[in-house]
Amino acid sequence: MTTQAAFDETVDVLVVGSGAGAMVAGLYAALSGAQVLLVEKSPYYGGTSATSGGGLWIPCNHLMADVGIDDNAGDAARYMLALTGEDVARENVESYIANGARMLRWLTDHSHVRFQAMQYYADYYQHLDGAKPGGRSIDPLPYNAQVLGKDFHDMQEPHRQVRVMGLMGYSNTEGAILLSKSPGWFKLILRLAAQYFLDLPWRLYSRRSRRLTMGNALIGRLRRSLLDWKVPIWLSSPAGTLISDAGGKVVGATVQRGGRTLRVGARFGVILASGGFEFSQELRERHLPSPTHRSWSAANPYNTGDMLRAAQKVGAATALTDEAWWGPTIHVAGEDRARMLFTERSMPGAIVVNKAGQRFFNESVAYTTAVQAMYQPGNLPAFLIFDARYRREYPFGPLLPGGMHLDWLQPAGIRRNLLKKADTLSGLAALLGIDGGGVLAAVERFNGFARSGKDLDYQRGENPYDLLYGDRRVSPNPCLAPLTEPPYYGIEIYPGDIGTKGGLLTNAHGQVLDTQGRPIAGLYATGNCSASVTGRYYPGAGATLGPAMTFGFLAAEHACSNGRRPS
Ligand code: FAD
């Protein structure tokens, strides 16, 4: 309990975190005349958002018209409500559908943030009424880091998995061309390489690309917009406890800065956008299904659920804490976070098996569905298996296709962990500790499906989403090719994530609710520190950032209009 006079620093809106949701909240508040401060725990701003694909899933967005896809609130609601069921308040879903497109329009009109619609990026549950074959997922346009000046150095670098050879970035749209080797792919790679290597004199003293793409483009564009409005971000400044007044209204938070604990007051409200608890082993074990490990997460290692705990101490309710934005991951020695297998499972010539050597799902499904299948009894540990043709043709984790990135040239750590291989399937099974007879039977059956083009067990490659990560040069089914060419490769894959998705229970404005369902005055949450508006599912590419930005926008709107109202 406190009075305003007791603060070291006072602003109108205090935002905790600096991912995309935090930045949109800060930008909206600044543009509506509020004094804003963002505080960030890590020495870099941007969080997982900066390391992401930067895609947003926004139903009814204005860019869909550019690619000739119609959408309407009714279709979007039927699709989302079929996924969210009883897990999410209907008014939150409706708020998202009504305000996502409004947030995007507002950003386009008031900031440097720009996107293009991804025509072929299909919603993830194509069998549901209201699903679209593309267009709801949008891709940030690349951006030139030069306009950020010295602030570029403080931005979280992209995840290694979204850079060619750990160096050159590409947009989602460019990535699709490269992966499928669509016409023009070779020219594109030459252009990306030329842009990278000819960026002189910069190239002489930094390996980092100044052509920002994906999450770095989104965060770069947002940061530039915040700089225009002189909004500060305090780096290496974790928020700790929330400060309430005598009536229970949240009026500020403690922030560690330069070795001191500061009390920062917030006249209009505190907006929590501090990510999930993916890097707290303790919270993972308390909430997520077992087994679980923080090293299986591809998210930002600073996200340890600090503000989830702080908000619970002031009475906040939580929901969906047993959920994550799941995705099968691998770990590459020496890297601080896991790599998510977005495409590798789906390309033709690979299958996933359990310890009995049996396939157990359609390997081309979206990542959250993949891990939901992995957690079914008997399916862990799980292994990805592929043959020499696959290795030659497609990128895998940090490895470029075999022709460009020969096995024997790889560092010993990669050869030992990532390139376990044998001349026979039985030999590979022995190496991985899985049932040899099971694998032989599974591959023989799968090879028959690949030849006929029909996966009679799991219908892989039979809907537009599956085909996104298929090879259209392979027929009759772009997601199926027989595993026939030795050596055979195999690797254990983990039930990992790109963030947890359960947390503080919020309403349609992003206000945090208490355990009686009443808003806690002055307290808002968005992104992965809040319970997701998408419930236990992942409607489409960008369904984590789209809501994080929309509810950040709504929280700032509510805080600013409420904060100015005479009390
Ligand atoms: P973050 O972006 O992680 O931001 C939280 C910030 O809060 C961090 O900077 C953290 O350091 C800071 N913080 C934590 N604790 C404190 C504290 N106590 N005080 C102050 N600051 C604190 N999602 C999509 O929608 N589209 C995509 O294309 C996409 N691609 C992805 C690709 C990859 C490789 C990965 C790893 C993820 C991807 N995601 C994508 C997931 C998405 O990036 C995350 O779900 C999203 O960024 C989470 O946003 P957030 O604001 O909740 O957290």
Coordinates of C-alpha atoms and ligand atoms in Angstrom, one line a residue:
M1 CA 0.0 0.0 0.0
T2 CA 1.4 3.4 -0.9
T3 CA 0.9 7.0 -1.9
Q4 CA 2.2 8.7 -5.1
A5 CA 4.8 10.6 -3.1
A6 CA 6.5 7.4 -2.2
F7 CA 7.8 6.9 -5.8
D8 CA 11.3 7.4 -7.2
E9 CA 9.8 8.0 -10.6
T10 CA 6.3 8.4 -11.9
V11 CA 4.8 8.0 -15.4
D12 CA 1.3 7.6 -16.7
V13 CA 1.7 4.1 -18.1
L14 CA 4.4 1.6 -17.0
V15 CA 4.9 -1.3 -19.5
V16 CA 6.8 -4.4 -18.3
G17 CA 8.7 -6.1 -21.1
S18 CA 9.6 -5.0 -24.6
G19 CA 8.2 -7.6 -27.0
A20 CA 5.7 -6.7 -29.7
G21 CA 2.7 -6.5 -27.4
A22 CA 4.6 -4.2 -25.0
M23 CA 5.7 -1.9 -27.8
V24 CA 2.3 -1.5 -29.3
A25 CA 0.9 -0.7 -25.8
G26 CA 3.6 1.8 -25.3
L27 CA 3.1 3.4 -28.7
Y28 CA -0.6 3.7 -28.4
A29 CA -0.3 5.3 -24.9
A30 CA 2.4 7.7 -26.1
L31 CA 0.4 8.8 -29.1
S32 CA -2.6 9.5 -26.9
G33 CA -0.5 11.9 -24.9
A34 CA 0.5 9.7 -22.0
Q35 CA 4.0 9.6 -20.4
V36 CA 5.2 6.1 -20.9
L37 CA 8.1 3.9 -19.7
L38 CA 9.0 0.4 -20.8
V39 CA 11.2 -1.7 -18.5
E40 CA 13.0 -4.7 -19.8
K41 CA 14.8 -7.4 -17.8
S42 CA 17.4 -8.4 -20.5
P43 CA 20.2 -6.2 -21.8
Y44 CA 18.4 -6.2 -25.2
Y45 CA 14.9 -5.2 -26.1
G46 CA 12.5 -7.3 -28.2
G47 CA 12.2 -10.6 -26.3
T48 CA 11.0 -13.7 -28.1
S49 CA 9.1 -11.4 -30.5
A50 CA 12.4 -10.1 -32.0
T51 CA 13.6 -13.7 -32.6
S52 CA 10.3 -14.8 -34.1
G53 CA 8.9 -15.1 -37.6
G54 CA 7.1 -11.8 -36.9
G55 CA 3.9 -13.1 -38.5
L56 CA 0.5 -12.0 -37.2
W57 CA -2.7 -13.9 -37.5
I58 CA -5.4 -11.3 -37.8
P59 CA -8.9 -12.3 -39.1
C60 CA -10.6 -9.8 -41.4
N61 CA -7.4 -7.8 -41.9
H62 CA -7.4 -5.1 -44.6
L63 CA -4.4 -6.7 -46.4
M64 CA -6.4 -9.8 -47.3
A65 CA -8.1 -7.9 -50.2
D66 CA -4.6 -7.5 -51.8
V67 CA -4.5 -11.3 -52.2
G68 CA -8.1 -11.7 -53.1
I69 CA -9.3 -13.5 -50.0
D70 CA -12.6 -12.5 -48.4
D71 CA -13.1 -12.8 -44.6
N72 CA -15.9 -11.7 -42.2
A73 CA -16.4 -11.7 -38.5
G74 CA -18.9 -14.6 -38.7
D75 CA -16.4 -17.0 -40.3
A76 CA -13.7 -15.9 -38.0
A77 CA -15.9 -16.4 -34.9
R78 CA -17.1 -19.9 -36.0
Y79 CA -13.5 -20.9 -36.6
M80 CA -12.1 -19.5 -33.3
L81 CA -15.0 -20.5 -31.1
A82 CA -14.8 -24.1 -32.3
L83 CA -11.2 -24.1 -31.0
T84 CA -11.7 -22.2 -27.8
G85 CA -14.9 -23.8 -26.6
E86 CA -15.4 -23.3 -22.9
D87 CA -11.7 -22.4 -22.3
V88 CA -12.0 -18.8 -23.2
A89 CA -14.7 -16.2 -22.6
R90 CA -16.7 -15.6 -25.7
E91 CA -16.4 -11.8 -25.3
N92 CA -12.6 -12.0 -25.4
V93 CA -12.7 -14.0 -28.7
E94 CA -15.2 -11.4 -30.1
S95 CA -13.0 -8.6 -28.9
Y96 CA -10.0 -10.1 -30.7
I97 CA -11.9 -10.5 -33.9
A98 CA -13.3 -7.0 -33.8
N99 CA -10.1 -5.2 -32.6
G100 CA -7.2 -7.2 -34.3
A101 CA -8.0 -5.6 -37.7
R102 CA -8.5 -2.2 -36.0
M103 CA -5.1 -2.4 -34.3
L104 CA -3.4 -3.3 -37.6
R105 CA -5.1 -0.4 -39.4
W106 CA -4.1 2.0 -36.6
L107 CA -0.5 0.8 -36.7
T108 CA -0.4 1.2 -40.5
D109 CA -1.7 4.7 -40.1
H110 CA 0.4 5.8 -37.2
S111 CA 3.7 4.0 -37.2
H112 CA 6.5 2.5 -39.4
V113 CA 5.0 -1.0 -39.1
R114 CA 4.1 -2.5 -42.4
F115 CA 3.0 -6.0 -43.5
Q116 CA 1.9 -8.0 -46.5
A117 CA -0.7 -10.8 -46.5
M118 CA 0.6 -14.3 -47.0
Q119 CA -1.8 -15.7 -49.6
Y120 CA -0.9 -19.3 -49.2
Y121 CA -0.3 -19.5 -45.4
A122 CA -3.4 -21.6 -44.6
D123 CA -5.1 -21.6 -41.2
Y124 CA -4.0 -24.6 -39.2
Y125 CA -7.3 -26.5 -38.8
Q126 CA -8.6 -26.7 -42.3
H127 CA -11.4 -29.1 -41.5
L128 CA -13.2 -26.4 -39.3
D129 CA -15.9 -24.2 -40.6
G130 CA -14.6 -20.7 -41.2
A131 CA -11.0 -21.7 -41.8
K132 CA -9.3 -19.8 -44.7
P133 CA -6.7 -21.1 -47.1
G134 CA -4.5 -18.0 -46.5
G135 CA -4.4 -14.3 -45.9
R136 CA -5.2 -14.1 -42.2
S137 CA -1.4 -14.5 -41.6
I138 CA 0.6 -11.5 -42.5
D139 CA 4.4 -11.0 -42.9
P140 CA 6.3 -7.9 -41.7
L141 CA 8.1 -6.1 -44.6
P142 CA 11.9 -6.1 -44.2
Y143 CA 13.4 -2.9 -42.7
N144 CA 16.8 -1.2 -42.8
A145 CA 18.4 -1.1 -39.4
Q146 CA 20.3 2.1 -40.2
V147 CA 17.3 4.1 -39.3
L148 CA 17.6 2.9 -35.7
G149 CA 21.0 4.5 -35.2
K150 CA 22.7 3.3 -32.1
D151 CA 19.5 1.6 -30.8
F152 CA 20.1 -1.2 -33.3
H153 CA 22.9 -2.5 -31.0
D154 CA 20.4 -2.9 -28.2
M155 CA 18.0 -5.1 -30.2
Q156 CA 17.7 -8.8 -29.5
E157 CA 19.3 -10.6 -32.4
P158 CA 17.2 -12.9 -34.6
H159 CA 17.0 -16.6 -33.6
R160 CA 19.7 -18.5 -35.4
Q161 CA 17.1 -20.7 -37.1
V162 CA 15.7 -17.8 -39.1
R163 CA 19.0 -16.9 -40.7
V164 CA 20.7 -18.7 -43.6
M165 CA 24.0 -20.0 -42.2
G166 CA 23.3 -18.0 -39.1
L167 CA 23.9 -14.8 -41.0
M168 CA 21.4 -13.7 -43.6
G169 CA 17.8 -13.0 -42.7
Y170 CA 14.8 -13.6 -45.1
S171 CA 11.1 -12.8 -44.8
N172 CA 8.5 -15.5 -44.5
T173 CA 7.5 -14.9 -48.1
E174 CA 11.1 -15.3 -49.2
G175 CA 11.6 -18.3 -47.0
A176 CA 8.7 -20.1 -48.7
I177 CA 10.3 -19.5 -52.1
L178 CA 13.7 -20.8 -50.8
L179 CA 12.3 -23.9 -49.1
S180 CA 10.1 -25.0 -52.0
K181 CA 12.8 -24.1 -54.5
S182 CA 10.1 -22.2 -56.4
P183 CA 11.0 -20.4 -59.6
G184 CA 13.6 -17.7 -58.9
W185 CA 14.9 -19.3 -55.7
F186 CA 18.5 -19.3 -56.8
K187 CA 18.4 -15.7 -57.9
L188 CA 16.9 -14.8 -54.6
I189 CA 19.6 -16.5 -52.6
L190 CA 22.2 -14.6 -54.7
R191 CA 20.4 -11.4 -54.0
L192 CA 20.3 -12.0 -50.3
A193 CA 24.0 -12.9 -50.3
A194 CA 24.9 -9.8 -52.3
Q195 CA 22.9 -7.6 -50.0
Y196 CA 24.6 -9.1 -47.0
F197 CA 28.2 -9.2 -48.2
L198 CA 28.2 -5.9 -50.0
D199 CA 26.8 -3.9 -47.0
L200 CA 30.1 -2.0 -46.7
P201 CA 31.9 -0.8 -44.6
W202 CA 29.5 -2.2 -42.0
R203 CA 30.3 -5.8 -43.1
L204 CA 34.0 -5.3 -42.1
Y205 CA 33.2 -4.9 -38.4
S206 CA 29.9 -6.8 -37.8
R207 CA 28.5 -10.2 -38.9
R208 CA 25.0 -8.9 -38.0
S209 CA 22.8 -8.2 -41.0
R210 CA 21.3 -4.7 -41.2
R211 CA 18.5 -6.0 -43.4
L212 CA 16.0 -6.8 -40.7
T213 CA 13.4 -9.4 -41.5
M214 CA 10.7 -11.4 -39.6
G215 CA 10.6 -10.6 -35.9
N216 CA 13.6 -8.2 -36.1
A217 CA 11.7 -6.2 -38.8
L218 CA 8.6 -6.0 -36.6
I219 CA 10.5 -5.0 -33.5
G220 CA 12.8 -2.6 -35.5
R221 CA 9.8 -0.9 -37.0
L222 CA 8.1 -0.6 -33.6
R223 CA 11.3 0.6 -31.9
R224 CA 11.7 3.3 -34.6
S225 CA 8.1 4.4 -34.0
L226 CA 8.7 4.6 -30.2
L227 CA 11.9 6.6 -30.8
D228 CA 9.9 9.1 -32.9
W229 CA 7.8 9.7 -29.8
K230 CA 10.8 9.6 -27.5
V231 CA 9.5 6.6 -25.5
P232 CA 12.3 5.2 -23.3
I233 CA 13.1 1.6 -22.7
W234 CA 15.2 0.8 -19.6
L235 CA 17.3 -2.2 -20.3
S236 CA 18.6 -4.6 -17.7
S237 CA 15.8 -3.4 -15.5
P238 CA 13.6 -6.2 -14.3
A239 CA 10.3 -5.3 -12.6
G240 CA 9.7 -7.2 -9.3
T241 CA 6.7 -6.6 -7.1
L242 CA 3.5 -4.7 -8.0
I243 CA 2.6 -1.8 -5.7
S244 CA -1.1 -1.2 -4.8
D245 CA -2.8 1.6 -3.0
A246 CA -5.1 1.3 0.0
G247 CA -8.1 0.5 -2.3
G248 CA -6.3 -2.4 -4.0
K249 CA -5.6 -0.4 -7.2
V250 CA -2.2 -1.2 -8.8
V251 CA -0.3 2.1 -8.9
G252 CA 3.2 1.0 -9.8
A253 CA 6.0 -1.6 -9.5
T254 CA 9.4 -2.0 -8.2
V255 CA 12.2 -2.0 -10.8
Q256 CA 15.8 -3.0 -10.4
R257 CA 18.1 -0.5 -12.1
G258 CA 21.8 0.1 -11.7
G259 CA 22.0 -1.9 -8.5
R260 CA 19.0 -0.1 -6.9
T261 CA 15.4 -1.0 -6.3
L262 CA 13.3 1.9 -7.6
R263 CA 9.6 2.3 -7.0
V264 CA 8.0 3.4 -10.2
G265 CA 4.6 4.9 -10.1
A266 CA 2.0 4.5 -12.9
R267 CA -0.9 7.0 -12.8
F268 CA -3.0 5.2 -15.5
G269 CA -1.9 1.7 -15.1
V270 CA 0.8 -1.0 -15.3
I271 CA 0.7 -3.2 -18.4
L272 CA 2.4 -6.6 -18.0
A273 CA 3.9 -7.9 -21.3
S274 CA 6.7 -9.9 -19.7
G275 CA 6.4 -13.2 -21.7
G276 CA 5.6 -16.7 -20.4
F277 CA 7.4 -18.9 -17.9
E278 CA 9.2 -21.0 -20.5
F279 CA 12.6 -20.7 -18.8
S280 CA 11.5 -21.5 -15.3
Q281 CA 12.0 -25.2 -14.7
E282 CA 10.1 -24.9 -11.5
L283 CA 7.0 -23.4 -13.1
R284 CA 7.2 -25.8 -16.0
E285 CA 7.2 -28.8 -13.7
R286 CA 4.4 -27.3 -11.6
H287 CA 2.1 -26.6 -14.6
L288 CA 3.1 -28.3 -17.9
P289 CA 2.7 -32.0 -18.8
S290 CA 5.5 -34.3 -17.9
P291 CA 8.3 -34.7 -19.0
T292 CA 9.3 -31.1 -19.6
H293 CA 12.5 -29.2 -19.7
R294 CA 13.3 -25.5 -20.2
S295 CA 16.1 -26.4 -22.7
W296 CA 13.4 -27.6 -25.0
S297 CA 12.0 -24.1 -25.4
A298 CA 13.0 -21.9 -28.4
A299 CA 11.8 -18.8 -26.5
N300 CA 13.7 -16.0 -24.7
P301 CA 15.7 -17.3 -21.7
Y302 CA 14.7 -14.2 -19.6
N303 CA 11.1 -15.2 -19.6
T304 CA 10.7 -16.9 -16.2
G305 CA 7.2 -16.0 -15.1
D306 CA 8.2 -13.1 -12.8
M307 CA 5.1 -11.0 -13.3
L308 CA 2.8 -14.0 -13.2
R309 CA 3.9 -14.6 -9.6
A310 CA 3.9 -10.9 -8.8
A311 CA 0.3 -10.5 -10.1
Q312 CA -0.9 -13.6 -8.2
K313 CA 0.4 -11.9 -5.0
V314 CA -2.1 -9.0 -5.7
G315 CA -5.0 -11.5 -6.2
A316 CA -4.9 -12.2 -9.9
A317 CA -6.6 -15.3 -11.3
T318 CA -4.9 -17.6 -13.9
A319 CA -6.0 -19.9 -16.6
L320 CA -4.5 -22.4 -19.1
T321 CA -1.2 -22.6 -17.3
D322 CA -0.8 -26.2 -18.5
E323 CA -0.6 -25.0 -22.1
A324 CA 2.1 -23.8 -24.4
W325 CA 2.6 -22.8 -28.0
W326 CA 3.9 -26.3 -28.6
G327 CA 6.4 -27.3 -31.2
P328 CA 8.8 -30.2 -31.6
T329 CA 12.3 -28.9 -31.0
I330 CA 16.0 -30.0 -31.2
H331 CA 18.9 -28.7 -29.3
V332 CA 22.1 -27.7 -31.0
A333 CA 25.2 -27.7 -28.8
G334 CA 26.4 -24.2 -27.8
E335 CA 23.1 -22.5 -28.5
D336 CA 21.2 -20.8 -25.6
R337 CA 17.7 -21.9 -26.8
A338 CA 16.2 -24.8 -28.7
R339 CA 15.4 -24.8 -32.4
M340 CA 11.8 -25.4 -33.5
L341 CA 11.2 -27.9 -36.3
F342 CA 8.7 -25.9 -38.3
T343 CA 9.4 -27.6 -41.7
E344 CA 11.6 -30.6 -41.2
R345 CA 8.9 -33.0 -40.1
S346 CA 6.8 -32.3 -43.2
M347 CA 9.2 -32.4 -46.1
P348 CA 9.0 -35.7 -48.1
G349 CA 11.3 -38.5 -47.0
A350 CA 11.0 -38.0 -43.2
I351 CA 8.8 -39.7 -40.6
V352 CA 8.4 -39.5 -36.9
V353 CA 8.3 -42.6 -34.8
N354 CA 8.1 -43.6 -31.1
K355 CA 10.4 -46.0 -29.2
A356 CA 8.4 -48.9 -30.6
G357 CA 9.4 -47.7 -34.1
Q358 CA 5.8 -46.8 -35.0
R359 CA 4.4 -43.6 -36.7
F360 CA 1.8 -42.0 -34.5
F361 CA 0.5 -38.9 -36.4
N362 CA 0.5 -36.9 -39.6
E363 CA 4.0 -35.4 -39.5
S364 CA 2.8 -32.4 -41.6
V365 CA 0.3 -31.0 -39.1
A366 CA 0.9 -27.7 -37.4
Y367 CA 3.4 -27.7 -34.6
T368 CA 1.1 -27.4 -31.6
T369 CA -0.9 -30.5 -32.9
A370 CA 2.4 -32.3 -33.3
V371 CA 3.4 -32.0 -29.7
Q372 CA -0.2 -32.8 -28.5
A373 CA 0.3 -36.1 -30.4
M374 CA 3.8 -36.6 -28.8
Y375 CA 2.3 -36.3 -25.3
Q376 CA -0.1 -39.1 -26.0
P377 CA 0.8 -42.2 -23.9
G378 CA 3.7 -44.3 -25.5
N379 CA 4.9 -41.6 -27.9
L380 CA 7.9 -40.2 -26.0
P381 CA 10.7 -40.3 -26.6
A382 CA 10.1 -39.5 -30.3
F383 CA 12.5 -39.6 -33.2
L384 CA 12.6 -38.0 -36.6
I385 CA 14.0 -40.3 -39.3
F386 CA 15.0 -39.5 -42.8
D387 CA 17.2 -40.8 -45.7
A388 CA 20.1 -39.6 -47.8
R389 CA 17.9 -38.1 -50.5
Y390 CA 16.1 -35.9 -47.9
R391 CA 19.4 -34.9 -46.4
R392 CA 20.6 -33.8 -49.8
E393 CA 17.5 -31.9 -50.7
Y394 CA 16.3 -30.0 -47.7
P395 CA 17.6 -27.9 -44.9
F396 CA 17.6 -29.5 -41.4
G397 CA 18.1 -27.5 -38.2
P398 CA 21.4 -25.6 -38.7
L399 CA 22.3 -27.6 -41.8
L400 CA 21.8 -26.5 -45.4
P401 CA 20.9 -29.2 -47.9
G402 CA 23.6 -31.8 -48.1
G403 CA 25.0 -30.6 -51.5
M404 CA 25.9 -27.3 -49.9
H405 CA 26.8 -28.5 -46.4
L406 CA 28.6 -31.8 -46.4
D407 CA 28.3 -34.0 -43.3
W408 CA 32.0 -34.5 -42.9
L409 CA 32.7 -30.8 -42.9
Q410 CA 30.4 -30.2 -39.8
P411 CA 31.9 -29.6 -36.4
A412 CA 32.2 -32.7 -34.2
G413 CA 29.3 -31.6 -31.9
I414 CA 26.9 -31.4 -34.8
R415 CA 28.1 -34.7 -36.3
R416 CA 27.7 -36.4 -32.9
N417 CA 24.3 -35.0 -32.0
L418 CA 22.5 -34.0 -35.2
L419 CA 23.9 -36.4 -37.7
K420 CA 23.4 -39.9 -36.2
K421 CA 23.4 -42.1 -39.2
A422 CA 23.7 -45.8 -40.3
D423 CA 23.8 -47.7 -43.6
T424 CA 20.7 -49.7 -42.6
L425 CA 17.5 -48.9 -40.8
S426 CA 18.2 -51.6 -38.2
G427 CA 21.6 -50.1 -37.6
L428 CA 20.0 -46.7 -37.1
A429 CA 17.4 -48.2 -34.8
A430 CA 20.1 -49.7 -32.6
L431 CA 22.0 -46.4 -32.5
L432 CA 18.8 -44.5 -31.3
G433 CA 17.7 -47.3 -29.0
I434 CA 14.4 -48.0 -30.7
D435 CA 12.7 -51.2 -31.9
G436 CA 14.4 -52.2 -35.2
G437 CA 11.5 -54.5 -36.3
G438 CA 9.0 -51.7 -35.6
V439 CA 11.0 -49.2 -37.7
L440 CA 11.4 -51.6 -40.6
A441 CA 7.7 -52.3 -40.7
A442 CA 6.8 -48.6 -40.3
V443 CA 9.1 -47.5 -43.2
E444 CA 7.9 -50.3 -45.5
R445 CA 4.3 -49.3 -44.9
F446 CA 5.1 -45.6 -45.3
N447 CA 7.0 -46.2 -48.5
G448 CA 3.9 -47.9 -50.0
F449 CA 1.9 -44.8 -49.1
A450 CA 4.5 -42.6 -50.6
R451 CA 4.4 -44.5 -53.9
S452 CA 0.6 -44.4 -54.1
G453 CA 0.4 -40.8 -52.8
K454 CA -2.1 -41.8 -50.1
D455 CA -1.2 -41.9 -46.5
L456 CA -3.9 -44.4 -45.4
D457 CA -3.0 -44.1 -41.7
Y458 CA -2.8 -40.3 -41.2
Q459 CA -3.8 -38.6 -44.5
R460 CA -0.6 -36.6 -44.7
G461 CA -0.4 -34.1 -47.5
E462 CA -4.2 -34.0 -48.1
N463 CA -4.9 -30.4 -47.0
P464 CA -3.5 -26.9 -47.9
Y465 CA -1.7 -26.5 -44.6
D466 CA 0.2 -29.8 -45.0
L467 CA 1.3 -28.7 -48.5
L468 CA 2.8 -25.5 -47.2
Y469 CA 5.9 -27.5 -46.2
G470 CA 5.9 -30.0 -49.0
D471 CA 8.0 -30.2 -52.1
R472 CA 5.8 -29.6 -55.1
R473 CA 8.4 -31.3 -57.3
V474 CA 7.6 -34.6 -55.6
S475 CA 4.5 -36.4 -56.9
P476 CA 2.0 -37.8 -56.5
N477 CA 2.0 -36.3 -53.0
P478 CA 4.4 -33.4 -52.2
C479 CA 4.6 -34.4 -48.5
L480 CA 5.5 -38.1 -49.1
A481 CA 8.6 -39.7 -50.5
P482 CA 9.9 -43.2 -49.7
L483 CA 12.9 -43.6 -47.4
T484 CA 15.1 -45.9 -49.5
E485 CA 18.5 -44.3 -49.9
P486 CA 21.2 -45.0 -47.3
P487 CA 22.6 -43.7 -45.1
Y488 CA 19.5 -43.3 -42.8
Y489 CA 19.6 -40.4 -40.3
G490 CA 17.7 -40.1 -37.0
I491 CA 17.4 -37.7 -34.1
E492 CA 15.4 -37.4 -30.9
I493 CA 13.0 -34.5 -31.0
Y494 CA 11.5 -32.9 -27.9
P495 CA 8.0 -31.8 -27.0
G496 CA 9.2 -28.2 -26.9
D497 CA 7.6 -24.8 -27.3
I498 CA 8.0 -21.2 -28.6
G499 CA 6.5 -19.9 -25.4
T500 CA 4.0 -20.9 -22.7
K501 CA 0.5 -19.6 -23.3
G502 CA -1.3 -19.8 -19.9
G503 CA -1.2 -17.1 -17.4
L504 CA -3.1 -14.1 -16.0
L505 CA -6.8 -14.2 -16.7
T506 CA -7.9 -11.0 -18.5
N507 CA -11.1 -9.6 -20.0
A508 CA -11.9 -8.1 -23.4
H509 CA -9.9 -4.9 -22.6
G510 CA -6.8 -6.8 -21.3
Q511 CA -7.6 -6.0 -17.7
V512 CA -6.3 -8.6 -15.2
L513 CA -9.2 -10.3 -13.3
D514 CA -9.1 -11.4 -9.7
T515 CA -10.2 -14.8 -8.5
Q516 CA -13.8 -13.4 -8.2
G517 CA -13.7 -12.4 -11.9
R518 CA -13.5 -8.7 -11.1
P519 CA -10.9 -6.4 -12.9
I520 CA -8.0 -5.4 -10.7
A521 CA -7.9 -1.6 -11.1
G522 CA -4.7 -0.4 -12.8
L523 CA -3.5 -3.8 -13.9
Y524 CA -3.4 -5.1 -17.5
A525 CA -1.7 -8.0 -19.2
T526 CA -1.0 -9.2 -22.7
G527 CA 1.1 -11.8 -24.6
N528 CA 2.3 -14.9 -23.0
C529 CA 2.0 -13.7 -19.4
S530 CA -1.7 -13.8 -19.9
A531 CA -4.0 -16.7 -20.7
S532 CA -4.3 -16.9 -24.5
V533 CA -7.5 -15.9 -26.3
T534 CA -6.9 -18.9 -28.6
G535 CA -7.3 -21.4 -25.7
R536 CA -5.6 -24.7 -26.2
Y537 CA -5.1 -24.4 -30.0
Y538 CA -3.0 -22.4 -32.5
P539 CA -5.5 -21.1 -35.1
G540 CA -2.8 -20.0 -37.7
A541 CA 0.6 -18.6 -38.2
G542 CA 0.9 -15.4 -36.1
A543 CA -1.7 -16.4 -33.5
T544 CA 0.6 -15.5 -30.6
L545 CA 1.8 -12.1 -31.8
G546 CA -1.5 -11.0 -33.3
P547 CA -3.3 -11.3 -29.9
A548 CA -0.3 -9.9 -27.9
M549 CA -0.3 -6.8 -30.0
T550 CA -4.1 -6.5 -30.1
F551 CA -4.6 -6.8 -26.3
G552 CA -1.6 -4.5 -25.8
F553 CA -3.4 -1.9 -27.9
L554 CA -6.7 -2.4 -26.0
A555 CA -5.0 -2.3 -22.6
A556 CA -3.3 1.0 -23.5
E557 CA -6.6 2.4 -24.9
H558 CA -8.5 1.4 -21.7
A559 CA -5.7 2.6 -19.3
C560 CA -5.4 6.0 -21.0
S561 CA -9.1 6.7 -21.3
N562 CA -9.8 5.5 -17.8
G563 CA -6.8 7.2 -16.3
R564 CA -7.9 10.6 -17.6
R565 CA -11.4 10.2 -16.3
P566 CA -11.9 12.5 -13.2
S567 CA -12.2 10.2 -10.1
Ligands
FAD1 P1 8.4 -11.6 -25.4 O1 8.4 -11.2 -26.8 O2 9.3 -12.7 -25.0 O3 8.6 -10.3 -24.5 C1 8.6 -10.5 -23.1 C2 9.8 -9.6 -22.6 O4 9.6 -9.4 -21.2 C3 11.2 -10.2 -22.8 O5 12.0 -9.2 -23.5 C4 11.6 -10.4 -21.4 O6 13.1 -10.3 -21.3 C5 10.9 -9.4 -20.6 N1 10.8 -9.7 -19.2 C6 10.6 -10.9 -18.6 N2 10.5 -10.8 -17.3 C7 10.6 -9.4 -17.0 C8 10.6 -8.6 -15.9 N3 10.5 -9.2 -14.6 N4 10.8 -7.3 -16.0 C9 10.9 -6.7 -17.2 N5 11.0 -7.4 -18.3 C10 10.8 -8.7 -18.3 N6 4.6 -16.1 -32.9 C11 3.8 -15.5 -33.9 O7 2.7 -15.1 -33.6 N7 4.2 -15.5 -35.2 C12 5.4 -16.0 -35.6 O8 5.8 -15.8 -36.8 C13 6.3 -16.6 -34.6 N8 7.4 -17.2 -35.0 C14 8.3 -17.7 -34.0 C15 9.5 -18.2 -34.4 C16 10.4 -18.6 -33.4 C17 11.7 -19.1 -33.8 C18 10.1 -18.5 -32.0 C19 11.0 -18.8 -31.0 C20 8.8 -18.0 -31.7 C21 7.9 -17.6 -32.6 N9 6.6 -17.1 -32.3 C22 5.8 -16.6 -33.3 C23 6.2 -17.0 -30.9 C24 6.3 -15.5 -30.4 O9 7.5 -15.0 -30.7 C25 6.0 -15.4 -28.9 O10 4.9 -16.2 -28.5 C26 5.8 -13.9 -28.6 O11 6.9 -13.2 -29.0 C27 5.6 -13.7 -27.1 O12 5.4 -12.3 -26.9 P2 5.5 -11.7 -25.4 O13 5.4 -10.3 -25.6 O14 4.5 -12.5 -24.6 O15 6.9 -12.2 -24.9

